[in-house]
Short mmCIF file of N, CA and C in Angstrom, two decimals:
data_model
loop_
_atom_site.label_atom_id
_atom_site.label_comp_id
_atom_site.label_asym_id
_atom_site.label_seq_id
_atom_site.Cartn_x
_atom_site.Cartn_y
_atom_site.Cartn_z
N UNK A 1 -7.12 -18.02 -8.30
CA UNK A 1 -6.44 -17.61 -7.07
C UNK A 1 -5.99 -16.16 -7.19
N UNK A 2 -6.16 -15.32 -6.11
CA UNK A 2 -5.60 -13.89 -6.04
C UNK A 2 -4.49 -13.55 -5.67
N UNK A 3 -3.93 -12.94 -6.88
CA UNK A 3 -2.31 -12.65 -7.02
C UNK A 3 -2.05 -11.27 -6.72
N UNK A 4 -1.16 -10.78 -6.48
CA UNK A 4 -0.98 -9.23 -5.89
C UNK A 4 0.60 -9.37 -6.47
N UNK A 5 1.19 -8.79 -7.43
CA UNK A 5 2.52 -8.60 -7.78
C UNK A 5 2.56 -6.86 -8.07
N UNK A 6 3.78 -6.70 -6.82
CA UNK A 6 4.34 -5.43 -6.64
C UNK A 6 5.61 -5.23 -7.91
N UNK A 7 5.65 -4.05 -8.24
CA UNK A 7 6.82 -3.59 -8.97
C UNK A 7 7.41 -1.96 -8.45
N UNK A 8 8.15 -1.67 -8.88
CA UNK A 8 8.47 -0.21 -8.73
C UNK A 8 9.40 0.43 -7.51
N UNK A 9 9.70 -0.83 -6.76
CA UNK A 9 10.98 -0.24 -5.80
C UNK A 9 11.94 0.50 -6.43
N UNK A 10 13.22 0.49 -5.54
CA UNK A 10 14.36 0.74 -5.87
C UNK A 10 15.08 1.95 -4.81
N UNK A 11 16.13 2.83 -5.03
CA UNK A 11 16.98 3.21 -4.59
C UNK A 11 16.67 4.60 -4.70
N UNK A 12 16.17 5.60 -4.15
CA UNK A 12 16.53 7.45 -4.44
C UNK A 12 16.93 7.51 -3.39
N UNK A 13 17.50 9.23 -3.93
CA UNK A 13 18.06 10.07 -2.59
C UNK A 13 16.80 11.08 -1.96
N UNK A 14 17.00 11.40 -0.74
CA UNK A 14 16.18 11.97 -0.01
C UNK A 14 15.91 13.20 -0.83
N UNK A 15 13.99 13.45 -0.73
CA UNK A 15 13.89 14.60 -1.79
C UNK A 15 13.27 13.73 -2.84
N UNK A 16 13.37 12.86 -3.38
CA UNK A 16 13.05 12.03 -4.33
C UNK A 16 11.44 11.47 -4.46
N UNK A 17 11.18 10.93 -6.04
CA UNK A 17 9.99 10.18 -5.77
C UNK A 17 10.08 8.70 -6.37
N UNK A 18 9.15 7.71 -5.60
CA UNK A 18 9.06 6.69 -6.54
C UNK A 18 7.83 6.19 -6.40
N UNK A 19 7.37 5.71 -7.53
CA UNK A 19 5.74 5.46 -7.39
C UNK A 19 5.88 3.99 -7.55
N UNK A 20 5.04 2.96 -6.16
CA UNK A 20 4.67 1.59 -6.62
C UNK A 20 3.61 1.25 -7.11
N UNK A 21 3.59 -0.38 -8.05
CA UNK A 21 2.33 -0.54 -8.49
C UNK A 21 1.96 -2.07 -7.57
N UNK A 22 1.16 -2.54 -7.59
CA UNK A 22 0.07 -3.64 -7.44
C UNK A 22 -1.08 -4.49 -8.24
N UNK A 23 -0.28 -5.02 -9.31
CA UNK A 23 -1.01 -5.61 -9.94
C UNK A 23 -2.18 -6.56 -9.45
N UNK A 24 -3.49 -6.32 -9.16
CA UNK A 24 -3.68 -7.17 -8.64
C UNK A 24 -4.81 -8.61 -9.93
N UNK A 25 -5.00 -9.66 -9.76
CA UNK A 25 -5.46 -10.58 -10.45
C UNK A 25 -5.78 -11.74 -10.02
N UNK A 26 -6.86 -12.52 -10.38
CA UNK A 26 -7.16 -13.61 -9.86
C UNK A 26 -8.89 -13.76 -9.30
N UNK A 27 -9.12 -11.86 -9.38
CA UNK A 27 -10.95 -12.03 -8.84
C UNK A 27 -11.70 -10.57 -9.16
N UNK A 28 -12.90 -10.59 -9.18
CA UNK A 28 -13.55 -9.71 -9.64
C UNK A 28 -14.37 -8.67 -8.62
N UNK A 29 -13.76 -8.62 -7.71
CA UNK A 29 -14.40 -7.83 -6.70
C UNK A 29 -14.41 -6.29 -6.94
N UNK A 30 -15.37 -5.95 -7.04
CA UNK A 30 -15.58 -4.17 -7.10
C UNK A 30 -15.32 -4.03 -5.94
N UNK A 31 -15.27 -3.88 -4.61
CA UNK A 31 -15.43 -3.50 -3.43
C UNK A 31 -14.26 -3.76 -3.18
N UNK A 32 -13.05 -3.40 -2.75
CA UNK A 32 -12.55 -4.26 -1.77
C UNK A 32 -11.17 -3.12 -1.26
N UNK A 33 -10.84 -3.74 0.09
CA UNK A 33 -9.62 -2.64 0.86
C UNK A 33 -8.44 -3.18 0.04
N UNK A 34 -7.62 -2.13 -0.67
CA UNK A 34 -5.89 -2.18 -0.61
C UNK A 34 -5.30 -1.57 0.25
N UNK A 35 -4.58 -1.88 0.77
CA UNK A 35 -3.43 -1.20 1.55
C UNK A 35 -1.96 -1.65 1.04
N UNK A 36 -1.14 -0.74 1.45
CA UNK A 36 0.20 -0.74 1.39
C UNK A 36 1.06 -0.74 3.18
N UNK A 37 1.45 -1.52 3.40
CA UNK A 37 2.15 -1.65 4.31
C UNK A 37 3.78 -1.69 4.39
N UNK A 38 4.35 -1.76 5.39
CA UNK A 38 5.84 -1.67 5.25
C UNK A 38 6.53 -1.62 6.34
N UNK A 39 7.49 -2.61 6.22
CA UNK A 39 8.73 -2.85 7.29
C UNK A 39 9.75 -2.21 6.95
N UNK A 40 10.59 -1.63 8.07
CA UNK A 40 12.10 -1.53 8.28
C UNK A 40 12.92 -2.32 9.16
N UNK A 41 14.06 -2.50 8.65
CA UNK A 41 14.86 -3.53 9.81
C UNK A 41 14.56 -2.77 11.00
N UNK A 42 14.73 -4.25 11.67
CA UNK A 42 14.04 -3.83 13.55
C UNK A 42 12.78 -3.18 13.75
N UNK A 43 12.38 -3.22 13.18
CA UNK A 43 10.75 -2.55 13.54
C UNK A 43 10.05 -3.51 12.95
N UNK A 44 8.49 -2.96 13.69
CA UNK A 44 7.50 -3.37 13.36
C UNK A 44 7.03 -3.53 11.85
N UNK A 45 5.88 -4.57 11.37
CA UNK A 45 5.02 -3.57 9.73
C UNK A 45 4.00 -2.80 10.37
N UNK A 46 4.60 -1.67 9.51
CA UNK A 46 2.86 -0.67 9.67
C UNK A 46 2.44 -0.23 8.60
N UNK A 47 1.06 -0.06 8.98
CA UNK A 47 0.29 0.26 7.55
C UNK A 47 0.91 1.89 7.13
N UNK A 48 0.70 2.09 5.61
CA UNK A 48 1.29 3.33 5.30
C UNK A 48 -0.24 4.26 5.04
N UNK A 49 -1.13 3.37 3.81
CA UNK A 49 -1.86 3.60 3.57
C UNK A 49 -3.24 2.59 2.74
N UNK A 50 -4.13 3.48 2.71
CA UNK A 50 -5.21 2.61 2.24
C UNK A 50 -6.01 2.91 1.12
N UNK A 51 -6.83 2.20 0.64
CA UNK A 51 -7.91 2.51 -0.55
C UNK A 51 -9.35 1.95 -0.67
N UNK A 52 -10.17 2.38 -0.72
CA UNK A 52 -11.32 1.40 -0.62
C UNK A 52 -11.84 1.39 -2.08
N UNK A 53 -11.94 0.62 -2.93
CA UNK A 53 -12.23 0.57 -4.25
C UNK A 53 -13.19 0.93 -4.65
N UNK A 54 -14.18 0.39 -4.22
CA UNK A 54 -15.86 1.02 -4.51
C UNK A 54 -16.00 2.31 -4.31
N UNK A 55 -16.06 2.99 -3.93
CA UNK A 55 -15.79 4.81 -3.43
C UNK A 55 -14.52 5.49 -3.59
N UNK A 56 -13.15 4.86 -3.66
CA UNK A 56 -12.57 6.00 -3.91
C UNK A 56 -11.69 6.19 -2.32
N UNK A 57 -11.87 5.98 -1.43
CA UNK A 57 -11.77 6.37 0.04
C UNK A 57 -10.61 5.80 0.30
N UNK A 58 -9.25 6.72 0.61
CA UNK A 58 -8.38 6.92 0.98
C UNK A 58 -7.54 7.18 2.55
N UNK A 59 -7.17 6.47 3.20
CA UNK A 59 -6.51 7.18 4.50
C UNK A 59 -5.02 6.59 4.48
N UNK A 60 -4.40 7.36 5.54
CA UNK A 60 -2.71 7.76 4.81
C UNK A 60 -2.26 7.52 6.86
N UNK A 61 -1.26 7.06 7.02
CA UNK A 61 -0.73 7.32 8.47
C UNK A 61 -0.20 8.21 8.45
N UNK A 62 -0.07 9.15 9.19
CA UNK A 62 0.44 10.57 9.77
C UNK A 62 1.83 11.25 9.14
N UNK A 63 2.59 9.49 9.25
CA UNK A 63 4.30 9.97 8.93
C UNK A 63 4.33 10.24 7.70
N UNK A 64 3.31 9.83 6.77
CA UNK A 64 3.34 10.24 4.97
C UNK A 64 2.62 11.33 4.40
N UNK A 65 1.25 11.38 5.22
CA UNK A 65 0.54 12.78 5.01
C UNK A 65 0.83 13.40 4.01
N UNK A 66 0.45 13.74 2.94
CA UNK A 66 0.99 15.11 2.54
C UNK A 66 2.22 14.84 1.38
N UNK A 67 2.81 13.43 1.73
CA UNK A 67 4.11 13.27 0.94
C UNK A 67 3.44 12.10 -0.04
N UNK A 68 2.84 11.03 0.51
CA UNK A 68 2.45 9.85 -0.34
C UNK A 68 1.02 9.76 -1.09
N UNK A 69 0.96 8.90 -2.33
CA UNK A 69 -0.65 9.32 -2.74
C UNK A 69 -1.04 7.83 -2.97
N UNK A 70 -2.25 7.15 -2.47
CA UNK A 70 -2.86 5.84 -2.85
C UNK A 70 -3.64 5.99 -4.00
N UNK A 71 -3.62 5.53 -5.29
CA UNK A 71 -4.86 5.52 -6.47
C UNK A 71 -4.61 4.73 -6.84
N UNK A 72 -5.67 4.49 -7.40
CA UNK A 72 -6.26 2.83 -8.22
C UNK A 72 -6.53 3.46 -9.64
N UNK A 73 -6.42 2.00 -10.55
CA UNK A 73 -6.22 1.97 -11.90
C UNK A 73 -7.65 0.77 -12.17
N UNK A 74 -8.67 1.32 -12.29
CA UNK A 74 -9.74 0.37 -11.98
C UNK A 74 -9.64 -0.66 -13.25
N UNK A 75 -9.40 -0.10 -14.46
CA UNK A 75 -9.53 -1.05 -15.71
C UNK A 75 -8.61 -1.62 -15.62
N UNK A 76 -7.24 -1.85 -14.88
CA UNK A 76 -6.02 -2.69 -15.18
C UNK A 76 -5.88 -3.36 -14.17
N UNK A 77 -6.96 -3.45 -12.89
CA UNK A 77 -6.81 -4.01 -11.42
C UNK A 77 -5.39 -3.29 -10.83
N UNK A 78 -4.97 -2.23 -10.85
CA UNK A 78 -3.86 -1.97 -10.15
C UNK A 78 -4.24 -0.67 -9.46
N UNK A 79 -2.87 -0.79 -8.55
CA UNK A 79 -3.22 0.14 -7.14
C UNK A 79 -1.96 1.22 -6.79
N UNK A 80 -1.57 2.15 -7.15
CA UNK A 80 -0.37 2.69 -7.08
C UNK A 80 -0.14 3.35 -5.70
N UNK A 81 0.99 3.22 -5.08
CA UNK A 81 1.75 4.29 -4.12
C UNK A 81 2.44 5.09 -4.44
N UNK A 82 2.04 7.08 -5.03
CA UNK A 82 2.82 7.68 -5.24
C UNK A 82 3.68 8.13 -3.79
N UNK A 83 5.11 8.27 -3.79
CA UNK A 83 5.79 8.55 -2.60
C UNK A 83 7.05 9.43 -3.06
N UNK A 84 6.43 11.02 -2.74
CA UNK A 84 7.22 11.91 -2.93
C UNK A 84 7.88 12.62 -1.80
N UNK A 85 8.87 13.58 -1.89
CA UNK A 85 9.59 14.16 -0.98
C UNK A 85 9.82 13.00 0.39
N UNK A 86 10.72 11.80 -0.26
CA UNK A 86 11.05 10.76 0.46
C UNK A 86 12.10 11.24 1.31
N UNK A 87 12.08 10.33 2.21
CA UNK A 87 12.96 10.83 3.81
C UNK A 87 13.81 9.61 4.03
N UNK A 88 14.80 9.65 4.64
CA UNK A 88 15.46 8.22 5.29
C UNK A 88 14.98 7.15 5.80
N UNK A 89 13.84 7.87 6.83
CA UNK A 89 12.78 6.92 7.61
C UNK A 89 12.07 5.97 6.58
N UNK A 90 11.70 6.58 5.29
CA UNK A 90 11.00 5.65 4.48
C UNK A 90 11.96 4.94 3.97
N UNK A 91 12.79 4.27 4.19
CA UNK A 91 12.99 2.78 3.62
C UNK A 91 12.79 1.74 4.85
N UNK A 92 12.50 1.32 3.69
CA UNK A 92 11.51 -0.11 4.21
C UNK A 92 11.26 -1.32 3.11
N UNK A 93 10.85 -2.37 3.50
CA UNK A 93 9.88 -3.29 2.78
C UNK A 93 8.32 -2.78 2.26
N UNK A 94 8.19 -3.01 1.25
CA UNK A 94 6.79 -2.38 0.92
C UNK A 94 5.83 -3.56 0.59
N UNK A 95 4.98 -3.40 1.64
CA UNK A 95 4.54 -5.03 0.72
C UNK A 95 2.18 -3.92 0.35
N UNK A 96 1.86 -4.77 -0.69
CA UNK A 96 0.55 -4.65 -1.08
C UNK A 96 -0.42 -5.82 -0.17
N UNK A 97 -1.46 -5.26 -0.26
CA UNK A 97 -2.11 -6.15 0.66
C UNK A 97 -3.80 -6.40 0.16
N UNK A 98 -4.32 -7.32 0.25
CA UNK A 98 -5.78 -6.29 -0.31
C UNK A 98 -7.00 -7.39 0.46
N UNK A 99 -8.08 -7.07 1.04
CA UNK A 99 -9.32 -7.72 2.00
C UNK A 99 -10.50 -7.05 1.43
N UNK A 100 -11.24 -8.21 2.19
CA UNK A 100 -12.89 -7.69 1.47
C UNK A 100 -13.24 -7.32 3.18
N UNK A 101 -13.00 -6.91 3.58
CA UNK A 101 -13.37 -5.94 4.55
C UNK A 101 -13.98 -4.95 4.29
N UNK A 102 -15.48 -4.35 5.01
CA UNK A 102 -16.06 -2.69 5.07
C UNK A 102 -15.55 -1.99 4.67
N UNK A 103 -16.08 -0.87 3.98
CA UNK A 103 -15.33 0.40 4.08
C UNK A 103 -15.01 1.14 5.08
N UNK A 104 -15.73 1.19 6.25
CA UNK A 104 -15.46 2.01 7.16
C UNK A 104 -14.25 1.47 8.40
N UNK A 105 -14.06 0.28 7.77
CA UNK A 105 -12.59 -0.56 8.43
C UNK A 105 -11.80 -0.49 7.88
N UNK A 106 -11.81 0.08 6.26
CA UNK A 106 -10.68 -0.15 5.54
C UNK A 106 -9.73 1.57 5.91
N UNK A 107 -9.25 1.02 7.11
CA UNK A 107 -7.91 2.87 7.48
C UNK A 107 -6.95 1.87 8.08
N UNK A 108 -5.68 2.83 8.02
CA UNK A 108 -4.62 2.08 8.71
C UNK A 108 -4.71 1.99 10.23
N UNK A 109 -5.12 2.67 10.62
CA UNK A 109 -5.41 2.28 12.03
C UNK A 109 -6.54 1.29 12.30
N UNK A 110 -7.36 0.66 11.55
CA UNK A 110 -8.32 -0.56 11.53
C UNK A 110 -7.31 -1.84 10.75
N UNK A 111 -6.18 -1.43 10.10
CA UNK A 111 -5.52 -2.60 9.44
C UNK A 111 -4.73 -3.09 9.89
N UNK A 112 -4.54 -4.22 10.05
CA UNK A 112 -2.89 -5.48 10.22
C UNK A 112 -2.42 -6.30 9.30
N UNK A 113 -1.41 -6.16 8.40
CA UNK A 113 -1.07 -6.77 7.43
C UNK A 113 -1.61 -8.39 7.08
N UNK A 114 -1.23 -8.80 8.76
CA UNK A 114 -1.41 -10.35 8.94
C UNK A 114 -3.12 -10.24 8.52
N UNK A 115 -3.45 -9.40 9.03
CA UNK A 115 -5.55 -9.67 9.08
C UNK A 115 -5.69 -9.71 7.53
N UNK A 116 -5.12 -9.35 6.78
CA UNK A 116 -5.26 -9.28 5.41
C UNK A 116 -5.64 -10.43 4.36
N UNK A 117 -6.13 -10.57 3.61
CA UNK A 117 -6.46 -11.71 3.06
C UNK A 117 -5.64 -11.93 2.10
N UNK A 118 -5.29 -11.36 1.20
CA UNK A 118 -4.28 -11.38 -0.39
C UNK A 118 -3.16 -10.17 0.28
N UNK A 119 -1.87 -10.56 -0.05
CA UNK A 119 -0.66 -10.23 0.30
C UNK A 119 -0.03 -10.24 -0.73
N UNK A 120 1.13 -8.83 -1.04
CA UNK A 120 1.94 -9.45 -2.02
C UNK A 120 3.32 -9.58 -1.62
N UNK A 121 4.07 -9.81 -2.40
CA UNK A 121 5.42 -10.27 -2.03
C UNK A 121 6.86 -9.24 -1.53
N UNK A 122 6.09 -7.84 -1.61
CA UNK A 122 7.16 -6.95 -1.36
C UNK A 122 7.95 -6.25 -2.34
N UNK A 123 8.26 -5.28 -2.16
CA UNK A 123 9.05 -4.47 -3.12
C UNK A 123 10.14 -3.33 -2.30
N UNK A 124 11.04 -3.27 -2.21
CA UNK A 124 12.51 -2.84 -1.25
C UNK A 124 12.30 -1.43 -1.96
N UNK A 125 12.52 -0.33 -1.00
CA UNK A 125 12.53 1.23 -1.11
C UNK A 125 13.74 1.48 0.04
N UNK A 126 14.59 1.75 -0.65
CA UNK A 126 15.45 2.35 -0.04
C UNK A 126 15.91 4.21 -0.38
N UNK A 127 15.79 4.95 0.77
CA UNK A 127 16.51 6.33 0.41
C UNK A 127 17.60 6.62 1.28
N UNK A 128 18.41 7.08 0.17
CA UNK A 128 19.58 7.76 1.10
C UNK A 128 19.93 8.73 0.86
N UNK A 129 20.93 9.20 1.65
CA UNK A 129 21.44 10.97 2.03
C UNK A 129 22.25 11.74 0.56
#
């Protein structure tokens, strides 16, 4: 069975970085979409960002651009979210996600957490002032 265990939340101040991981385990797929998604109270989940394993292929939503980095750890099955020069807006729920979906579907604007096949359990990012 495919397991997805997040680590690496926690608490900075704005300005800050924290990098999550995604262990993922349970199957042998070369190919396949990760994403990172994430809730804040009262809002929606939206995707943050993505990875397509087989290639390398990366897309990021707008509000992180520039600040967050998706890479994979191919020999250890893991999937990191670097997330630097953090803002208030980014706290949230962070949850990992991962589908055998296309590559050319695997962007956050082609993703919905729910459409996802393997989910993980979340990891809390909070920043403050």
């Amino acid at each position: 069975q495919v397991q997805l265990t997040e680590s690496g939340g926690g608490s900075v101040q704005a300005g800050g970085s924290l990098r999550l991981s995604c262990a993922a385990s349970g199957y042998t797929y070369k190919r396949i979409c990760m994403g990172w998604f994430r809730q804040a109270p009262g809002k929606e989940r939206e995707g943050v960002a993505t990875l397509f394993t087989g290639g390398g292929r990366t897309n990021y939503a707008d509000s992180v651009k520039g600040r967050f980095t998706i890479s994979q750890d191919n020999a250890n099955n893991t999937v990191f979210l670097q997330m630097d020069s953090l803002k208030l807006e980014d706290t949230a729920m962070y949850y990992c996600a991962a589908d055998l979906r296309v590559e050319r579907t695997c962007t956050v604007d082609s993703s919905t957490y729910g459409a996802f096949l393997y989910r993980g359990q979340g990891s809390q990012v909070t920043v403050s002032s």
